[in-house]
Coordinates of C-alpha atoms in Angstrom, one line a residue:
X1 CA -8.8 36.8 -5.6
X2 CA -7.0 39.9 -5.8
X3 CA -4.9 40.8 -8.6
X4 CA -1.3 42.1 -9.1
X5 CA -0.8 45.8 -9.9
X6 CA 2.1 46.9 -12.4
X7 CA 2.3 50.1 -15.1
X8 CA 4.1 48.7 -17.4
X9 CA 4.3 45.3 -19.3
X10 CA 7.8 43.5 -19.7
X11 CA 8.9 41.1 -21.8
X12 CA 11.1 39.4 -19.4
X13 CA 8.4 39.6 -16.9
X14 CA 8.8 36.6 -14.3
X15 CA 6.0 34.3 -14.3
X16 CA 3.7 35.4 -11.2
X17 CA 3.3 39.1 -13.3
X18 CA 2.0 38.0 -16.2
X19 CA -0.7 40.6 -15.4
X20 CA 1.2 43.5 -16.3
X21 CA -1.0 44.2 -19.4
X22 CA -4.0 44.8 -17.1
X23 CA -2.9 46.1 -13.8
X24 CA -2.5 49.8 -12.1
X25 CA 0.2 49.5 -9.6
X26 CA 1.9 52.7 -8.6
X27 CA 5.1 53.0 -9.7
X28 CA 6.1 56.7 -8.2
X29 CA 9.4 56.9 -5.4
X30 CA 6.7 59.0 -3.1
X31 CA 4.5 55.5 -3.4
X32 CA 8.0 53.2 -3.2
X33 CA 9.3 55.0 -0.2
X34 CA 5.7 55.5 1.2
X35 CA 5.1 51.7 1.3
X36 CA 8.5 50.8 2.8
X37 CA 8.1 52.5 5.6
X38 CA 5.8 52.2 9.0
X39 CA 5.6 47.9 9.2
X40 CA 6.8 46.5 12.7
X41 CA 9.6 44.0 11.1
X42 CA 9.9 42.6 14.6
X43 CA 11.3 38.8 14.1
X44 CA 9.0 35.9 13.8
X45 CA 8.8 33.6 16.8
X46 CA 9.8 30.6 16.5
X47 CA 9.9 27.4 18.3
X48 CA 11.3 23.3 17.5
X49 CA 8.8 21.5 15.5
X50 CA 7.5 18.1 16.1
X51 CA 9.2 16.2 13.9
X52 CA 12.5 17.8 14.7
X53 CA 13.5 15.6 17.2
X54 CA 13.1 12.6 14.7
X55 CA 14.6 14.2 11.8
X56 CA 18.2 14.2 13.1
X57 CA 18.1 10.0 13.2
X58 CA 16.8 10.4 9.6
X59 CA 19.5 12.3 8.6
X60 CA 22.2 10.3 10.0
X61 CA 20.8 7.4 8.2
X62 CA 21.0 9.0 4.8
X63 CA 25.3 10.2 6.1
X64 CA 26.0 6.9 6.6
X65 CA 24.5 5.5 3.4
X66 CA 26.6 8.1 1.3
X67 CA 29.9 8.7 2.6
X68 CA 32.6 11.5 1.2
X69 CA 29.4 12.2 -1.5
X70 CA 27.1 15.5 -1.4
X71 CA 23.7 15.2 -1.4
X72 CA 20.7 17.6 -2.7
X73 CA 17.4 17.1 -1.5
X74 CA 15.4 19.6 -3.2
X75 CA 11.5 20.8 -1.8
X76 CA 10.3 21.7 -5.7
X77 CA 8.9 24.7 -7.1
X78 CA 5.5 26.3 -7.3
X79 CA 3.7 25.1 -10.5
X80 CA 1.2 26.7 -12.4
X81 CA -2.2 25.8 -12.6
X82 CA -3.5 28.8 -15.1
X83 CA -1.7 31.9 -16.2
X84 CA -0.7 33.5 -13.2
X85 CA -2.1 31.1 -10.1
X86 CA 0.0 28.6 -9.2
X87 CA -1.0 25.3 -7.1
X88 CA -1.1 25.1 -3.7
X89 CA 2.4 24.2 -2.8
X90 CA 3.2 20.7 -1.5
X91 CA 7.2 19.7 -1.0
X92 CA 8.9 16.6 -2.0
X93 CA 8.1 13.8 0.3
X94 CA 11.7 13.0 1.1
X95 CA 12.4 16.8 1.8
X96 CA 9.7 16.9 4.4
X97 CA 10.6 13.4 6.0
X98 CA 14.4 15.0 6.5
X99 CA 13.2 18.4 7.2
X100 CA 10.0 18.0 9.4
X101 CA 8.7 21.1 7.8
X102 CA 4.5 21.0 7.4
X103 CA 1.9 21.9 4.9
X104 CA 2.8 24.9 2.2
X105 CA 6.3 25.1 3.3
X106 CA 9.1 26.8 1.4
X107 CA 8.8 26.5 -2.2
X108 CA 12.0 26.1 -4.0
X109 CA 14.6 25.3 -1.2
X110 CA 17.1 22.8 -1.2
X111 CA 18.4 20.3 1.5
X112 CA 22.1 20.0 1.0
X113 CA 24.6 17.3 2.6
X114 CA 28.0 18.6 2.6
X115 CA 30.5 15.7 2.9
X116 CA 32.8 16.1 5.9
X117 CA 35.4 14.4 7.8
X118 CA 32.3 13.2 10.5
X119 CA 29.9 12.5 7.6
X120 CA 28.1 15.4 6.2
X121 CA 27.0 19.3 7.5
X122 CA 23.5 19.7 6.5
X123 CA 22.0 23.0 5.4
X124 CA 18.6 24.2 4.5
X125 CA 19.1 26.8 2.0
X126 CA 15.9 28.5 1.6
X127 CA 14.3 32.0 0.6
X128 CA 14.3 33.8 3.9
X129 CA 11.8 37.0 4.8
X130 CA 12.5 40.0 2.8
X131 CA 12.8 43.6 4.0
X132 CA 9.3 45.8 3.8
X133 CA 11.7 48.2 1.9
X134 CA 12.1 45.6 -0.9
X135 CA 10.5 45.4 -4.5
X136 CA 9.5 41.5 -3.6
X137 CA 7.5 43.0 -0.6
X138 CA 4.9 44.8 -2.0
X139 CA 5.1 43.8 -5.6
X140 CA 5.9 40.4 -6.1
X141 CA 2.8 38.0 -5.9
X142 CA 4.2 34.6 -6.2
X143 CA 6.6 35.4 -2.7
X144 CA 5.8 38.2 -1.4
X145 CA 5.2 39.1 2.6
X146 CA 2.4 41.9 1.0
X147 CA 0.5 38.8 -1.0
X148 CA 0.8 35.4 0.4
X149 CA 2.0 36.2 3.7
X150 CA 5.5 36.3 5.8
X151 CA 8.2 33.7 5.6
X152 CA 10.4 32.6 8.3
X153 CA 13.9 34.7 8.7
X154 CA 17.0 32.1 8.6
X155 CA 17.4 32.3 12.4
X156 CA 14.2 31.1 12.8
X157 CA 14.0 28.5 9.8
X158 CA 17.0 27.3 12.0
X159 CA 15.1 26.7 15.1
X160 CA 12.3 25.0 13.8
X161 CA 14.2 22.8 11.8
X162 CA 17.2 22.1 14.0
X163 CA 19.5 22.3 10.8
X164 CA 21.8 24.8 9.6
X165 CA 19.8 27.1 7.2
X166 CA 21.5 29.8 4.3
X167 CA 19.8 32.4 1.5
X168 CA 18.9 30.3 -1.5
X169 CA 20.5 32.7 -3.7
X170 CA 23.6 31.2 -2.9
X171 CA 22.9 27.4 -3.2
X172 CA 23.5 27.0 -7.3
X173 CA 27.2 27.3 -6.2
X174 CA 26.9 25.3 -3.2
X175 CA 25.2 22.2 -5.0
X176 CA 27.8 22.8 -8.3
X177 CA 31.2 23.5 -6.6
X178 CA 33.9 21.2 -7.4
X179 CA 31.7 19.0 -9.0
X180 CA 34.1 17.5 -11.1
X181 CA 36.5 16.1 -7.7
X182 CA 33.3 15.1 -5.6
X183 CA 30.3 13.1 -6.4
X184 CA 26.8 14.4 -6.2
X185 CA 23.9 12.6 -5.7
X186 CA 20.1 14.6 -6.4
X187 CA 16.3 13.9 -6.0
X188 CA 15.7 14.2 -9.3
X189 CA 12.1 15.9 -11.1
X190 CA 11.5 17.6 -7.4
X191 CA 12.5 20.9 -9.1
X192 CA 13.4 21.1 -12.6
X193 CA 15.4 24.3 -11.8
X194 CA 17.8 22.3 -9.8
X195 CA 17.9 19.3 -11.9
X196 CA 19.0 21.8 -14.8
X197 CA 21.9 23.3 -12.6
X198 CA 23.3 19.6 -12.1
X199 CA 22.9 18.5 -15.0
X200 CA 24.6 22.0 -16.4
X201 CA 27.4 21.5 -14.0
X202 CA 27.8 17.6 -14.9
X203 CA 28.2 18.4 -18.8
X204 CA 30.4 21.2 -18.3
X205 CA 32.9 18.9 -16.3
X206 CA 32.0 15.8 -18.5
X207 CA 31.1 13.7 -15.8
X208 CA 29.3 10.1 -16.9
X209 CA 25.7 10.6 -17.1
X210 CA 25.0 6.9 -16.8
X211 CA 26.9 6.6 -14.0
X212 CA 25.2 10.0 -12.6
X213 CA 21.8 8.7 -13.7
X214 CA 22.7 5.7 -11.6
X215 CA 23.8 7.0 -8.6
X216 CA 20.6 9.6 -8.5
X217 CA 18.3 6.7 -8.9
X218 CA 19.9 5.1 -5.8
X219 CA 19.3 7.8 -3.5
X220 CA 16.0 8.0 -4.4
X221 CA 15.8 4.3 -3.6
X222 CA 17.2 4.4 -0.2
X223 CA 15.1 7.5 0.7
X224 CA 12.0 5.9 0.1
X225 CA 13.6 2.8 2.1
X226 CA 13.9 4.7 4.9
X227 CA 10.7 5.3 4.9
X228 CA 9.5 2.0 5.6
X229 CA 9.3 2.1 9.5
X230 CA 7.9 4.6 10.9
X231 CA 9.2 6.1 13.5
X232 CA 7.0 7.4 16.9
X233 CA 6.1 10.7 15.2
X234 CA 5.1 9.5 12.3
X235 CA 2.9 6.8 13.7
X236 CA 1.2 9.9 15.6
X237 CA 0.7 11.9 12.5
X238 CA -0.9 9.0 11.0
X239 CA -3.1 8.2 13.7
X240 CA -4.4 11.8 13.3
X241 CA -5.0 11.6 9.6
X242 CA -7.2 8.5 10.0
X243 CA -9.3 9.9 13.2
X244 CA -9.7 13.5 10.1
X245 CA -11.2 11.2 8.1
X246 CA -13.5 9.1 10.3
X247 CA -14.7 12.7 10.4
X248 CA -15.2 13.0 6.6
X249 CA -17.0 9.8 6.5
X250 CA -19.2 10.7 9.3
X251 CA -19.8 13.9 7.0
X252 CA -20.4 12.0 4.2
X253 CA -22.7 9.8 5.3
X254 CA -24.9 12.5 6.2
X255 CA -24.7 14.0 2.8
X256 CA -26.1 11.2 1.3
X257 CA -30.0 12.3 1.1
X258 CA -28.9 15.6 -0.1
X259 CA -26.6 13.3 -2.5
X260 CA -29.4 11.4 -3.9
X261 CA -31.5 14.5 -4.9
X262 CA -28.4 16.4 -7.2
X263 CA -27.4 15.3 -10.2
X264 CA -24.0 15.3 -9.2
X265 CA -24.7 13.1 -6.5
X266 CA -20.8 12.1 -6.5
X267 CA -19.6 15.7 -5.9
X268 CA -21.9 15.6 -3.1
X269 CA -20.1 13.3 -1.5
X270 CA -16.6 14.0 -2.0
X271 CA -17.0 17.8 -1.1
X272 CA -18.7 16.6 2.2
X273 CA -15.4 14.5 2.8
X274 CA -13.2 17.3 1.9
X275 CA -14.9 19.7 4.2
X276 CA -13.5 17.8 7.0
X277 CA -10.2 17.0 5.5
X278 CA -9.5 20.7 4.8
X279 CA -11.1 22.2 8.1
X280 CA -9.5 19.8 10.7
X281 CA -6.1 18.8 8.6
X282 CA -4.0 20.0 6.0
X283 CA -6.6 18.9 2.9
X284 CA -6.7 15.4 1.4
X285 CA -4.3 13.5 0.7
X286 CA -5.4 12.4 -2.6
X287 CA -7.9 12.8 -5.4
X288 CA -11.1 11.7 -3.2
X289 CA -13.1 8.7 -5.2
X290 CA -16.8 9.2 -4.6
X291 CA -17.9 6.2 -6.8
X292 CA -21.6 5.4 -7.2
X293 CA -23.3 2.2 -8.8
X294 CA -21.3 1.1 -11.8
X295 CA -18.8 4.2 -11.4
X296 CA -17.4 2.0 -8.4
X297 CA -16.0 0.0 -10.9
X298 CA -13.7 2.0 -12.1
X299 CA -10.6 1.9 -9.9
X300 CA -9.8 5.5 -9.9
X301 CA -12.9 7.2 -10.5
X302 CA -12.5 10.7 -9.7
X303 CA -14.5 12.6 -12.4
X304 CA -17.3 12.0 -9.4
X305 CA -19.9 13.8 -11.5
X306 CA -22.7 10.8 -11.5
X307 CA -25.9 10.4 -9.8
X308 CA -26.4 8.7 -6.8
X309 CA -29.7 6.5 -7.2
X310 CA -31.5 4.4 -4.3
X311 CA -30.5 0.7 -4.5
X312 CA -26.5 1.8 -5.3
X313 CA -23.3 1.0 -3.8
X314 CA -21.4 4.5 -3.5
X315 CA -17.7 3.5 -3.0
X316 CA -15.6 6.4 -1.2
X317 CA -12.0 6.0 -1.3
X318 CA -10.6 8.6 0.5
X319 CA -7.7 10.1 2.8
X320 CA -7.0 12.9 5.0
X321 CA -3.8 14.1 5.2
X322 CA -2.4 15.8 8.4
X323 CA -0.6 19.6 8.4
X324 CA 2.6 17.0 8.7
X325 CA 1.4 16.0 5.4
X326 CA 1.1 12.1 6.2
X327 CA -2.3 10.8 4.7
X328 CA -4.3 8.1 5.7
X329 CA -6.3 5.8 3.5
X330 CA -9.8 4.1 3.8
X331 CA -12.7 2.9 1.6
X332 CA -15.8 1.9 2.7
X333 CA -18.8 0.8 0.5
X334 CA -22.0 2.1 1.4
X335 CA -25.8 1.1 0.3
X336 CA -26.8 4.8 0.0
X337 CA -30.8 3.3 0.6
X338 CA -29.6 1.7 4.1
X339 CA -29.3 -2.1 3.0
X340 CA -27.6 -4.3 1.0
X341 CA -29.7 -6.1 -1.4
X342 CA -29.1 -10.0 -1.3
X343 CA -26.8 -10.0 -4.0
X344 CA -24.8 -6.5 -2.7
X345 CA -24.3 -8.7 0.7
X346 CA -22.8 -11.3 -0.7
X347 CA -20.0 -9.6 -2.6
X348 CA -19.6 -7.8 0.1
X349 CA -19.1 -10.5 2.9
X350 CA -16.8 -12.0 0.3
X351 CA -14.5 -8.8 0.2
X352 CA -14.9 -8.7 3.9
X353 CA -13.8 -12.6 4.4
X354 CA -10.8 -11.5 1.7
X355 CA -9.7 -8.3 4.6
X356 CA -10.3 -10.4 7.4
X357 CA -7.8 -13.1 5.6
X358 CA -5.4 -11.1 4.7
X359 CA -5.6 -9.2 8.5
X360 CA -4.8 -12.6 9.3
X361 CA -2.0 -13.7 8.1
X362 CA -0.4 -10.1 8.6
X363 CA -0.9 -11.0 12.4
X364 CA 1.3 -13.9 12.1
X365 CA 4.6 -12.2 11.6
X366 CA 4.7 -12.6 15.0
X367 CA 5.1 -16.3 15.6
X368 CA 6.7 -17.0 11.9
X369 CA 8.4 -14.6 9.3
X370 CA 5.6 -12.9 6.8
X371 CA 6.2 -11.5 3.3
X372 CA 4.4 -9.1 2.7
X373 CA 3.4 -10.3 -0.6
X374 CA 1.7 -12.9 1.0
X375 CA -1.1 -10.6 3.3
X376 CA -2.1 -10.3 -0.5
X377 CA -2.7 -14.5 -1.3
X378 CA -4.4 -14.8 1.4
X379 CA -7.2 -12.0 -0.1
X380 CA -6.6 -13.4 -3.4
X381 CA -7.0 -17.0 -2.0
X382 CA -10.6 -16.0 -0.4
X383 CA -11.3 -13.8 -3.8
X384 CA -10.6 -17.0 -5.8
X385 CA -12.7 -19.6 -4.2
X386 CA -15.8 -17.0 -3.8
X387 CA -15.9 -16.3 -7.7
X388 CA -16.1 -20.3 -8.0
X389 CA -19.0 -20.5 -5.8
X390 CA -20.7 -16.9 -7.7
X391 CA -19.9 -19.8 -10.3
X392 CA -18.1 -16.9 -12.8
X393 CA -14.7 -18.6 -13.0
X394 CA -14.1 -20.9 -15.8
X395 CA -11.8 -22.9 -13.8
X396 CA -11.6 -23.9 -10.7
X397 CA -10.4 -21.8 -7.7
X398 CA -7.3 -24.2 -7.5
X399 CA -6.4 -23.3 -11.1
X400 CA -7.0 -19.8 -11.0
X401 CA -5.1 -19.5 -8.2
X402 CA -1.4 -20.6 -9.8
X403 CA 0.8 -18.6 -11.3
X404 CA -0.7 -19.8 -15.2
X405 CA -4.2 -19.3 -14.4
X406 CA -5.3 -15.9 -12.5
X407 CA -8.5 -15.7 -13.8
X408 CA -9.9 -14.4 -10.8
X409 CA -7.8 -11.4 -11.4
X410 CA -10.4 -10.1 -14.3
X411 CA -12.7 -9.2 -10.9
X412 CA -9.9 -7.6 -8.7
X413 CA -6.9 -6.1 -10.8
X414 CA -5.5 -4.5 -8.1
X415 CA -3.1 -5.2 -5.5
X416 CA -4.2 -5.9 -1.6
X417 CA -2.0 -3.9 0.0
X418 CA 0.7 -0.8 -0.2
X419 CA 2.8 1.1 2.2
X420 CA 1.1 4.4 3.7
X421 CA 3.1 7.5 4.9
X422 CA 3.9 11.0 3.6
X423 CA 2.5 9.5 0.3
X424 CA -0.4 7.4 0.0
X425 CA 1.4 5.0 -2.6
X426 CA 4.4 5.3 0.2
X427 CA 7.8 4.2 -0.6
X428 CA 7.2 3.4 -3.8
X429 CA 10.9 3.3 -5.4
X430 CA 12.1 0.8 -3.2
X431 CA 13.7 -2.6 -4.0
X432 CA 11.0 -5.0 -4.8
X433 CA 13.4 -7.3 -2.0
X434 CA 12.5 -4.2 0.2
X435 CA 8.8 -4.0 -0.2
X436 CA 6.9 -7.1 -1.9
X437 CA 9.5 -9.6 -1.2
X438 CA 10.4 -8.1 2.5
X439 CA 9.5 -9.6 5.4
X440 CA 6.6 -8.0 7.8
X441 CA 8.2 -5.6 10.2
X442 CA 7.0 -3.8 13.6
X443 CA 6.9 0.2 12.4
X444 CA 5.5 -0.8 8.9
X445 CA 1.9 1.3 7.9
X446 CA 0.5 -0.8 5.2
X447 CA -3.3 -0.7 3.8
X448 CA -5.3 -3.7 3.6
X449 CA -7.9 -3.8 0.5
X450 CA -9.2 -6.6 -1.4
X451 CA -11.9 -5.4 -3.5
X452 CA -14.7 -6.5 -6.6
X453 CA -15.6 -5.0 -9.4
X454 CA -18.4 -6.4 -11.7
X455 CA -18.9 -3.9 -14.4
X456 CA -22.3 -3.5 -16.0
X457 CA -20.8 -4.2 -19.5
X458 CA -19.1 -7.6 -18.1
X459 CA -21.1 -10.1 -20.1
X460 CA -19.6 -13.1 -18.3
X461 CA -21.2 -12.2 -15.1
X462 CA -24.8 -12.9 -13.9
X463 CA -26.9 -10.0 -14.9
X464 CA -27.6 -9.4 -11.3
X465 CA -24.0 -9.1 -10.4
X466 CA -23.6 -5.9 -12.7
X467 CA -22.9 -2.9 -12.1
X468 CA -21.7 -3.3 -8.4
X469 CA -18.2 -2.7 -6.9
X470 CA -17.2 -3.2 -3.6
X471 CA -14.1 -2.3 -1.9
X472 CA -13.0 -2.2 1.9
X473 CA -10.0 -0.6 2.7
X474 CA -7.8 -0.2 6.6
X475 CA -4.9 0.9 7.4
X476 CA -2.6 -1.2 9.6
X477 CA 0.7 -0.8 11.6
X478 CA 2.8 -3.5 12.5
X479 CA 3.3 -4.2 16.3
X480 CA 6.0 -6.3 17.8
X481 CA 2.8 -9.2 18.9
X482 CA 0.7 -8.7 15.4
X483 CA -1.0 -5.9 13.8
X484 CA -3.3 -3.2 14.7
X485 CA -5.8 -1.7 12.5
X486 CA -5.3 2.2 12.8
X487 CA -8.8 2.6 11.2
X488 CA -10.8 -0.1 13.7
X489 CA -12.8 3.2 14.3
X490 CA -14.7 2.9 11.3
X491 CA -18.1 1.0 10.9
X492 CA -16.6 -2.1 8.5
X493 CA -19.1 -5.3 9.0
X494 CA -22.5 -5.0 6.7
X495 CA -24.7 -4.4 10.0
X496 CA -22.0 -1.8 10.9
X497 CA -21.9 -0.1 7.5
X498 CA -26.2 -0.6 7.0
X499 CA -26.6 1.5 10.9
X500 CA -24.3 4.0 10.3
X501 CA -26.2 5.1 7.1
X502 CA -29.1 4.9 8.6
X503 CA -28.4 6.3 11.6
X504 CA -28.9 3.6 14.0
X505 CA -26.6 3.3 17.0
X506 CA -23.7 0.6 15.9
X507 CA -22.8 -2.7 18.0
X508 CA -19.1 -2.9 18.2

């Protein structure tokens, strides 16, 4: 990586030129003038992106919801991972889903809805390309054209988008104004810049922060509600992410005999995955879990620096996401030797019975209503009376299946299913009467993984069981005459998963 230059150090230096101390950049007029001159400054082209002819519906939704009120959406900020390198930038989920905009995106701009007498005027207020004769041009390394590349002018942000766009150098006044005769409503802790200028403007008016707090936490709410059917585009988008990570599978099933020679095995793995996820989409869409013998046993294992040794299960939960940032979701468990031992198979049929349960009764939304707390019974239900017959329950099935048992749960603490979209714990802030207790609808992406874990330290288990996890995740979308499994591409029976890592040609 290249470093900043400067002359001299400042003591209100901004963050990105923390280099000062260390750097040699030029600081003459001939090099200032010099550099400002000669670049063709012809305007970016620009053209609608995909999404924007689904973002419009979006927005309207979010009008309706919140008449007479403004609203502020913001993207977030860049964040530092180490002195002067930030992160790779990734907006606010509910920015992109109103905005359409893709991968790295416009740090720090805001979506604003200006209350009108038809609803609201939306603007994008973002920080448009500067001049080559600027300082930020040449010199400033967290924005600048000369560093990280060019930015869209606002005429073009404007095309793309399909929404009104301004400088962001105005939008503290625009969020603030007359705060104390109109009510604002913000995504609060997408930028802490923003939240600061609300909150500023709230005290200074003395506005009621409970009642403020309240009504933040209820956009936020509906926002990720709206989110619960997809829409066309974003079925597409997600359909792409899961065909990137068949890919990475593929890739990491061939990495597995270089995998069992490292001692990082794990790493192996997950860096195989992520060479497709990062080549062929926008990167992954979540810390990739490359989980080998007992390490598949811990749910979110993503230290991945174990050995892979013959004879393991290597559990990889992993996702893709797309450059429209939706992420898909799938685990598979894999005997990295080419066969399940006899004591592998049967945990892993029983996970398998628990999917194909819970695909099931999914399915049936069709002919009855579904809650979608129950694709989840109908796992545990299968979880439950397999654990009797492994005869590791100390009650029956029956009894650890009501509400004052749930022994079973020791095995599987997790929960079958969650919704899948721009995040890959989607629409989390939504009304439990909205998510668990809601009934099955066409549009809704939801994954499907019942899973068990029998750690090598578990005592109460048959030595033989120890040490083995098994989990077996898909990712569904509701239809209007059952489900479909967007991930039926991927190997998922034990003679499926046993060819594909060794190689064989797989009966479908």
């Amino acid at each position: 990586m290249t470093e900043q230059n400067s002359e001299t150090p400042d003591s209100t230096q901004d963050l990105a030129d923390r280099v000062n101390n260390r750097s040699h950049r030029p600081n003459s007029t001939a090099f200032r003038d010099f550099v400002a001159s000669g670049w063709d400054r012809t305007p970016l082209n620009a053209e609608a992106l995909a999404a924007a002819g689904f973002t419009p519906a979006r927005r309207a939704a979010v009008s309706a919801a919140f008449p007479g009120e403004r609203l502020v959406v913001p993207a977030g900020g860049l964040k530092v991972r180490s002195n002067d390198t930030d992160y790779r930038f990734r907006a606010h989920s509910a920015f992109v889903h109103l905005t359409g905009l893709e991968a790295d995106s416009e740090p720090d701009a805001v979506l604003v809805f200006e209350p009108d007498d038809d609803g609201h005027d939306v603007t994008l207020y973002f920080r448009p390309r500067a001049g080559a004769d600027t300082e930020e041009f040449f010199s400033d390394s967290r924005y600048g054209e000369y560093w990280v590349g060019p930015r869209a002018d606002l005429e073009a942000m404007s095309t793309m988008t399909g929404i009104a766009t301004e400088n962001s150098g105005t939008v503290d006044d625009a969020i603030t104004k007359d705060l104390g005769a109109i009510s604002v409503r913000l995504v609060r802790q997408a930028d802490t810049r923003i939240d600061g200028v609300i909150d500023l403007a709230r005290s200074q008016v003395q506005a009621d922060l409970e009642t403020s707090e309240a009504g933040d936490a209820e956009l936020a709410q509906m926002l990720s509600e709206l989110r619960l059917i997809k829409d066309d585009h974003e079925i597409a988008q997600l359909r792409e992410a899961v065909s990137i990570t068949r890919a990475g599978f593929d890739n990491v099933v061939a990495s597995l005999p270089k995998a069992l020679g490292h001692r990082r095995g794990e790493r192996v793995v997950e860096t195989a995955f992520e060479t497709a996820a990062r080549s062929d989409g926008n990167g992954v869409g979540y810390d990739t879990i490359a989980a080998s013998g007992n390490n598949a046993c811990t749910l979110h294992w993503i230290r991945n620096d174990g050995r892979i040794r013959e004879g393991d299960l290597i559990l990889v939960d992993a996702g893709a996401e797309a450059d429209s940032l939706y992420t898909a979701d799938i685990t598979r468990t894999l005997p990295v030797s080419g066969t399940f031992t006899e004591v592998q198979a049967k945990i892993y049929d029983a996970v398998l019975e628990a999917s194909d349960a819970a695909f099931a009764v999914a399915a049936e939304h069709s002919e009855r209503p579904v809650k979608f707390r129950e694709v989840h019974e109908a796992a545990m239900e299968v979880i439950a009376k397999r654990l009797e017959e492994f005869g590791v329950l100390p009650v029956s099935a029956s009894e650890s299946l009501s509400p004052e048992g749930q022994q079973h749960r020791r095995w599987m603490v997790h929960g079958t299913s969650h919704h899948l979209g721009l995040d890959v714990h989607d629409c989390a802030q939504a009304r439990a009467e909205m998510y668990l207790d809601a009934t099955i609808e066409p549009g809704m992406v939801f994954t499907i993984e019942p899973g068990l874990y029998f750690k090598s330290d578990d005592l109460l288990l048959p030595e033989e069981f120890r040490g083995n996890g098994v989990r077996i995740e898909d990712d569904v979308l509701v239809t209007a005459d059952g489900v479909e499994n967007l991930s039926a591409d991927f190997p998922r029976t034990r003679a499926e998963i046993e060819a594909w890592v060794q190689g064989r040609p797989q009966d479908r």
